[in-house]
Short mmCIF file of C-alpha atoms in Angstrom, two decimals:
data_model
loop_
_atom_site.label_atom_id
_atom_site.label_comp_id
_atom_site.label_asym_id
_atom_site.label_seq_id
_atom_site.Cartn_x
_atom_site.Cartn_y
_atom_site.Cartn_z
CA UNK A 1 0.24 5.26 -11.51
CA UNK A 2 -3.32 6.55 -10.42
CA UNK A 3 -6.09 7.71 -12.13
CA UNK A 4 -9.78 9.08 -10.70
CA UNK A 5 -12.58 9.24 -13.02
CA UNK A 6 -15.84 10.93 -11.40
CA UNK A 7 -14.95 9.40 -8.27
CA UNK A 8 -18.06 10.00 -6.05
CA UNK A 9 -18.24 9.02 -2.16
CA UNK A 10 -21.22 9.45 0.37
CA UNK A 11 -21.54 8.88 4.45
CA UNK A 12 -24.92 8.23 4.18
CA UNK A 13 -26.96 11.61 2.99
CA UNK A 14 -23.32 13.57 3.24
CA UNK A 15 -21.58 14.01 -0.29
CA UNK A 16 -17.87 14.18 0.90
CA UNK A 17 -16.25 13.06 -2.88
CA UNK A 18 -18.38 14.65 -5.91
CA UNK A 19 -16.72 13.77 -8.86
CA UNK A 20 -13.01 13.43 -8.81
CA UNK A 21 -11.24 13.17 -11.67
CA UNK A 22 -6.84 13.11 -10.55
CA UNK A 23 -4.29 11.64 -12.49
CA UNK A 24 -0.49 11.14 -10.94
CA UNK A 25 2.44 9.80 -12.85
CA UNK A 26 4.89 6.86 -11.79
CA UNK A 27 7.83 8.40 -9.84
CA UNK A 28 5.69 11.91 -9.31
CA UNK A 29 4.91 13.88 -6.11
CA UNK A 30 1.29 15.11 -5.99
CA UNK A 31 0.42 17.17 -3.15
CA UNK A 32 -3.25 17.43 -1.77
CA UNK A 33 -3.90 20.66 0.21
CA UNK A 34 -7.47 22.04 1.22
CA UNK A 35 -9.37 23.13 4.34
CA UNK A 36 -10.61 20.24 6.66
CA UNK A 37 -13.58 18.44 5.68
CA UNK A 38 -12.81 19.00 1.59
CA UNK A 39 -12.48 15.22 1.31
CA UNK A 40 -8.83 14.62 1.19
CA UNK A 41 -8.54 12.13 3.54
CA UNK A 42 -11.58 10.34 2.59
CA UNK A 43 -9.87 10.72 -1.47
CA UNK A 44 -6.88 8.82 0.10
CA UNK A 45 -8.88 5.91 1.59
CA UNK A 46 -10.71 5.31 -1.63
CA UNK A 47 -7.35 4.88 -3.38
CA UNK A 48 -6.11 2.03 -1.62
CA UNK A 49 -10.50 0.76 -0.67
CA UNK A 50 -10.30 1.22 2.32
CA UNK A 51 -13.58 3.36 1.75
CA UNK A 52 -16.04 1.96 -1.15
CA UNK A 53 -16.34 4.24 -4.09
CA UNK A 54 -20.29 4.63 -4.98
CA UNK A 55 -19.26 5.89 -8.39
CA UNK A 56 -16.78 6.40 -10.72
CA UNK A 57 -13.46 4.51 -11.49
CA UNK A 58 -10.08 4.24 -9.80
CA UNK A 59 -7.06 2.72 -11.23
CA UNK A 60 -3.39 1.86 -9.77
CA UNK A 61 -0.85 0.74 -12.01
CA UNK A 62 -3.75 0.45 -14.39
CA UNK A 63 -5.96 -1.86 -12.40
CA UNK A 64 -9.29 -0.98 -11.17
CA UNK A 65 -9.28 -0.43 -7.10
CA UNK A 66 -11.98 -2.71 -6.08
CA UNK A 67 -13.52 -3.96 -8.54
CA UNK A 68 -13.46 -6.40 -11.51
CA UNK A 69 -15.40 -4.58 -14.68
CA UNK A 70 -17.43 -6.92 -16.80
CA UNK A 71 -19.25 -5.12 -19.42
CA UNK A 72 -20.43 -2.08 -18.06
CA UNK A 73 -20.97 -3.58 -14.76
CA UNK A 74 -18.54 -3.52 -11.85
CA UNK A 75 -18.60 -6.39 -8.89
CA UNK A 76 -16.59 -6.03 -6.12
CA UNK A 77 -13.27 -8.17 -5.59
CA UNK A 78 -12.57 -10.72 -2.65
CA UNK A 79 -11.60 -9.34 0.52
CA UNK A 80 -8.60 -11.51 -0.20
CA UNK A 81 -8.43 -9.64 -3.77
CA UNK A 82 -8.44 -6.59 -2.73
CA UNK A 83 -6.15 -7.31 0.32
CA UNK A 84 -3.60 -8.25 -2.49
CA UNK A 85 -4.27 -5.08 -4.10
CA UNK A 86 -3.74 -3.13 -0.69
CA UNK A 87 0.31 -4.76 -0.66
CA UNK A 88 1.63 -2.43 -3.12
CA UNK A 89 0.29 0.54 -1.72
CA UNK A 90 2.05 1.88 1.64
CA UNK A 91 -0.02 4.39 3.69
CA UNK A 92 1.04 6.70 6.66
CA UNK A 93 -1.67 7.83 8.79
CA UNK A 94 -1.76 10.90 11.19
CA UNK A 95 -1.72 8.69 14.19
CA UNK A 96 1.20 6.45 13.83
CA UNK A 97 -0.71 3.06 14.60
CA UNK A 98 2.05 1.29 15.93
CA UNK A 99 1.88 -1.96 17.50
CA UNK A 100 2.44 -0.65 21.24
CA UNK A 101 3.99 -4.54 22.57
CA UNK A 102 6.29 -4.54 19.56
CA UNK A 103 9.75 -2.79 19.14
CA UNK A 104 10.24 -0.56 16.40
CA UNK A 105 12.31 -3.20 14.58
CA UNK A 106 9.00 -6.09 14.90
CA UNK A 107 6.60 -3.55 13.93
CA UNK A 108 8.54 -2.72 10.86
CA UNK A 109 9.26 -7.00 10.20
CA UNK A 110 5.57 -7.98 11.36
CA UNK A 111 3.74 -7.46 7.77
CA UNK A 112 6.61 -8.63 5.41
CA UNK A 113 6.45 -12.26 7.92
CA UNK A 114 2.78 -12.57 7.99
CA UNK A 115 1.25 -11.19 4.73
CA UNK A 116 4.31 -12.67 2.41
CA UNK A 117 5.72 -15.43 4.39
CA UNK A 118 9.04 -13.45 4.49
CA UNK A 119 11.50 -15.50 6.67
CA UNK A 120 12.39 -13.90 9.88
CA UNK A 121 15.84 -13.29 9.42
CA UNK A 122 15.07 -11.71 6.03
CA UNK A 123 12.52 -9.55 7.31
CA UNK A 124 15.04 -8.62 10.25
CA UNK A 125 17.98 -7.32 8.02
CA UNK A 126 15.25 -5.77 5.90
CA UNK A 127 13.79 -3.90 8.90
CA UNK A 128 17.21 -2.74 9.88
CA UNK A 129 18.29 -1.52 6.52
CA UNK A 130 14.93 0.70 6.41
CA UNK A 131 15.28 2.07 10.11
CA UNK A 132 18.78 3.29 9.49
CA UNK A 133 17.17 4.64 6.10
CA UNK A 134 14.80 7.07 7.89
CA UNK A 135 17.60 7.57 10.63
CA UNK A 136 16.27 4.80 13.65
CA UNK A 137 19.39 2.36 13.31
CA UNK A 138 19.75 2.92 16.91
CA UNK A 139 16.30 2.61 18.00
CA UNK A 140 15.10 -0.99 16.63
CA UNK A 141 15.17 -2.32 20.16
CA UNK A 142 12.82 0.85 21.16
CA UNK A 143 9.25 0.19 22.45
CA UNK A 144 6.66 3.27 20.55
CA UNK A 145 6.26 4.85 24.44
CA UNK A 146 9.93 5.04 23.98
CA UNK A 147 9.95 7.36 21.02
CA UNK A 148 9.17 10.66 19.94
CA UNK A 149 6.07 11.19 18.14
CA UNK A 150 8.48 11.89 14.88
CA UNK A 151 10.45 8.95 15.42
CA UNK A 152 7.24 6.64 15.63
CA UNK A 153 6.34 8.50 12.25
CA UNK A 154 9.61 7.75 11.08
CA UNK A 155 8.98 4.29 12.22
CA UNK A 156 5.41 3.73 10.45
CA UNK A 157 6.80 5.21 7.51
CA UNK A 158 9.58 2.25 7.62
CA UNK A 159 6.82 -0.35 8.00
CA UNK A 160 5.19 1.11 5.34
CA UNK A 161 8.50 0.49 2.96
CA UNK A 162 8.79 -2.71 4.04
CA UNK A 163 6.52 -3.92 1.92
CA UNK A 164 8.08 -2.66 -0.97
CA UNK A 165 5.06 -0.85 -2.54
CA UNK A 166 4.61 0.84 -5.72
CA UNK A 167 2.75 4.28 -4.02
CA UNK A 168 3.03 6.09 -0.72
CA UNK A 169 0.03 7.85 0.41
CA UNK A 170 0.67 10.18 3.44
CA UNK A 171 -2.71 11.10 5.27
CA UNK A 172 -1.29 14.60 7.18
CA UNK A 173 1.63 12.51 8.20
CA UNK A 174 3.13 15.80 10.69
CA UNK A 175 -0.01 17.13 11.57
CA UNK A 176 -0.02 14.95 15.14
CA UNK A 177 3.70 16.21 15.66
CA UNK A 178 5.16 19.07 17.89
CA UNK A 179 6.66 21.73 15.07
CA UNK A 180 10.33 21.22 16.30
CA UNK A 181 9.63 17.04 15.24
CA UNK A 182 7.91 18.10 11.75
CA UNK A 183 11.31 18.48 9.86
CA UNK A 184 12.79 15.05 10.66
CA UNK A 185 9.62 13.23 9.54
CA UNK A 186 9.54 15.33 5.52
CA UNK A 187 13.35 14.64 5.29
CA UNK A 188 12.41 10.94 4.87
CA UNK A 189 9.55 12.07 3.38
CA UNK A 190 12.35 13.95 0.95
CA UNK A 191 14.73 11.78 0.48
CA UNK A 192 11.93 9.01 -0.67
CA UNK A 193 10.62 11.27 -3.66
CA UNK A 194 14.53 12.17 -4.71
CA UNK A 195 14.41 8.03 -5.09
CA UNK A 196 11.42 7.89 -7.52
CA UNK A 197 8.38 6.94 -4.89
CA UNK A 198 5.10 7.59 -6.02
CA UNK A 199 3.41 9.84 -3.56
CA UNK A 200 0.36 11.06 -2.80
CA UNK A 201 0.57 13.87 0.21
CA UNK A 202 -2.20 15.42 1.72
CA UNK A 203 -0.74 18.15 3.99
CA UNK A 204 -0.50 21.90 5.27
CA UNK A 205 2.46 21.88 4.84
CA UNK A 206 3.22 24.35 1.75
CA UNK A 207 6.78 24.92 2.24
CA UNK A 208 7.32 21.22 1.27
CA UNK A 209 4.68 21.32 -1.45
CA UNK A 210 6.47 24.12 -2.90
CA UNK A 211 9.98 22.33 -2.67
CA UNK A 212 9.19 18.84 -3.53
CA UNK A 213 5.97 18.68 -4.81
CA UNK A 214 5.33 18.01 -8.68
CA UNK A 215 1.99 18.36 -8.62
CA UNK A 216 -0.66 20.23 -6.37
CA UNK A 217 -4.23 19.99 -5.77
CA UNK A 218 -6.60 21.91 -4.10
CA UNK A 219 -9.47 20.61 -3.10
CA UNK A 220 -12.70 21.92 -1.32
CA UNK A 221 -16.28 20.64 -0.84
CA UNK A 222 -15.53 17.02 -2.14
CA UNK A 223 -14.18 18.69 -5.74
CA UNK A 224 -10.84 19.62 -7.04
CA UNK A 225 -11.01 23.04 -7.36
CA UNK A 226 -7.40 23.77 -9.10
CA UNK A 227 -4.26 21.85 -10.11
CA UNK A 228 -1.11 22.67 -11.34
CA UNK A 229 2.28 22.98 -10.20
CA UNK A 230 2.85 23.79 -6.91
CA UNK A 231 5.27 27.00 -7.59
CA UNK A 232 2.54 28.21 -9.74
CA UNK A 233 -0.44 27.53 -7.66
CA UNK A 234 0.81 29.05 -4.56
CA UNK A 235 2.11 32.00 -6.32
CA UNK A 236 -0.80 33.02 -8.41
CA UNK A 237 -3.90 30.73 -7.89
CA UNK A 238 -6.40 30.96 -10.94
CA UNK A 239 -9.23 30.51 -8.45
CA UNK A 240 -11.08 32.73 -6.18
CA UNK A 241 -11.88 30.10 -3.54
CA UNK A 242 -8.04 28.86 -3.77
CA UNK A 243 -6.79 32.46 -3.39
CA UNK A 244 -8.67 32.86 -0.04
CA UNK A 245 -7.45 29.47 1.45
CA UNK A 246 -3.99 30.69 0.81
CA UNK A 247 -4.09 33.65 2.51
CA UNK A 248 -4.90 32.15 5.85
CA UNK A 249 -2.60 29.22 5.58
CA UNK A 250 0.90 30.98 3.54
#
């Protein structure tokens, strides 16, 4: 479902992605972990272009992210393009990004109306059906500065689904929660990998990379430093530099 060859990415001077090479499997969990600043987040918002590669390759569903390869040569899509690429991946940010003058049932309904000319009736039963999925069926007519930060999670994670996309990338999707809210918000997060999603998780959270992770990565200083399974990794990392992340985060 993904696949990173060399993937490079600079901020001017600053190499924050220095050759990423990632593959993850349709219906698979792949967990990102590393200390902040290893390029995880910026990894994430290459995947879906939201941040322009400057080298390398990126594929969804076997389609180049981005770009349209002629030759050896790569041009860069359409805005419009790559908007239509963007509609079959979901992504769930730290902050929730919620429409504050919407309900939780119009922020959920507002993408499937305007970006595929869902009816609004449609796109009502659909938003209902996902709220009472991640367990909001009572709080569609609930303003975001009515709800809990892990309810507005829960809620951007619904809007996310609405679109009915092919991959889920979470960016640290509890790390703007209070601890006692985390649980609530990787239950849905739970329940959507025991239905097949695709996800891509970058997170501290190990207990859940452990449990329902397939995959695990660990990356620091813009590289992937060690892979594997995520019982494995945690339990007897190969590398040195993975070994002393672990023992200030397990």
């Amino acid at each position: 479902m993904v696949r990173a060859e060399r993937v490079h990415k600079n901020f001017g001077s600053v190499k924050v992605l220095r050759g990423i090479d990632l593959e993850v499997s349709p219906g698979e969990v792949c967990c990102v972990v590393g200390p902040s600043g290893s390029g995880k987040s910026t990894l994430l918002r290459c995947v879906n272009h939201l941040e322009k590669i400057n080298a390398g390759r990126l594929y969804v569903d076997g389609e180049l992210v981005g770009y349209r390869q002629r030759g050896s040569k790569l041009y860069e899509m359409r805005e419009r393009e790559v908007a239509a690429q963007r509609r079959d991946i979901g992504m769930v940010f730290q902050r929730f990004n919620l429409f504050p003058h919407m309900t939780a049932a119009e922020n959920v309904m507002e993408a499937p109306v305007q970006v595929k000319g869902l009816r609004r009736a449609e796109a009502r039963q659909r938003a209902e059906e996902l709220l009472a999925r991640v367990g909001l069926a009572d709080r569609m007519g609930n303003y975001p500065s009515q709800l809990s930060g892990g309810q507005q999670q829960r809620v951007a994670i619904a809007r996310a689904l609405a679109m009915d996309p092919k991959l889920m990338l979470f960016d640290e999707p509890t790390s703007a929660l209070d601890p006692e809210l985390v649980g609530e918000v990787l239950d849905v997060m739970r329940a959507l990998a025991e239905d097949g999603m695709t996800m891509i998780v970058v997170t501290h959270e190990m207990g859940f990379a452990r449990e329902v992770g397939d995959s695990l990565v660990f990356m620091d200083d813009g590289l992937v430093v060690e892979a594997g399974d995520p019982r494995e990794v945690l339990a007897n990392p190969r590398q040195e530099r993975t070994r002393a992340f672990l023992s200030k985060v397990l």
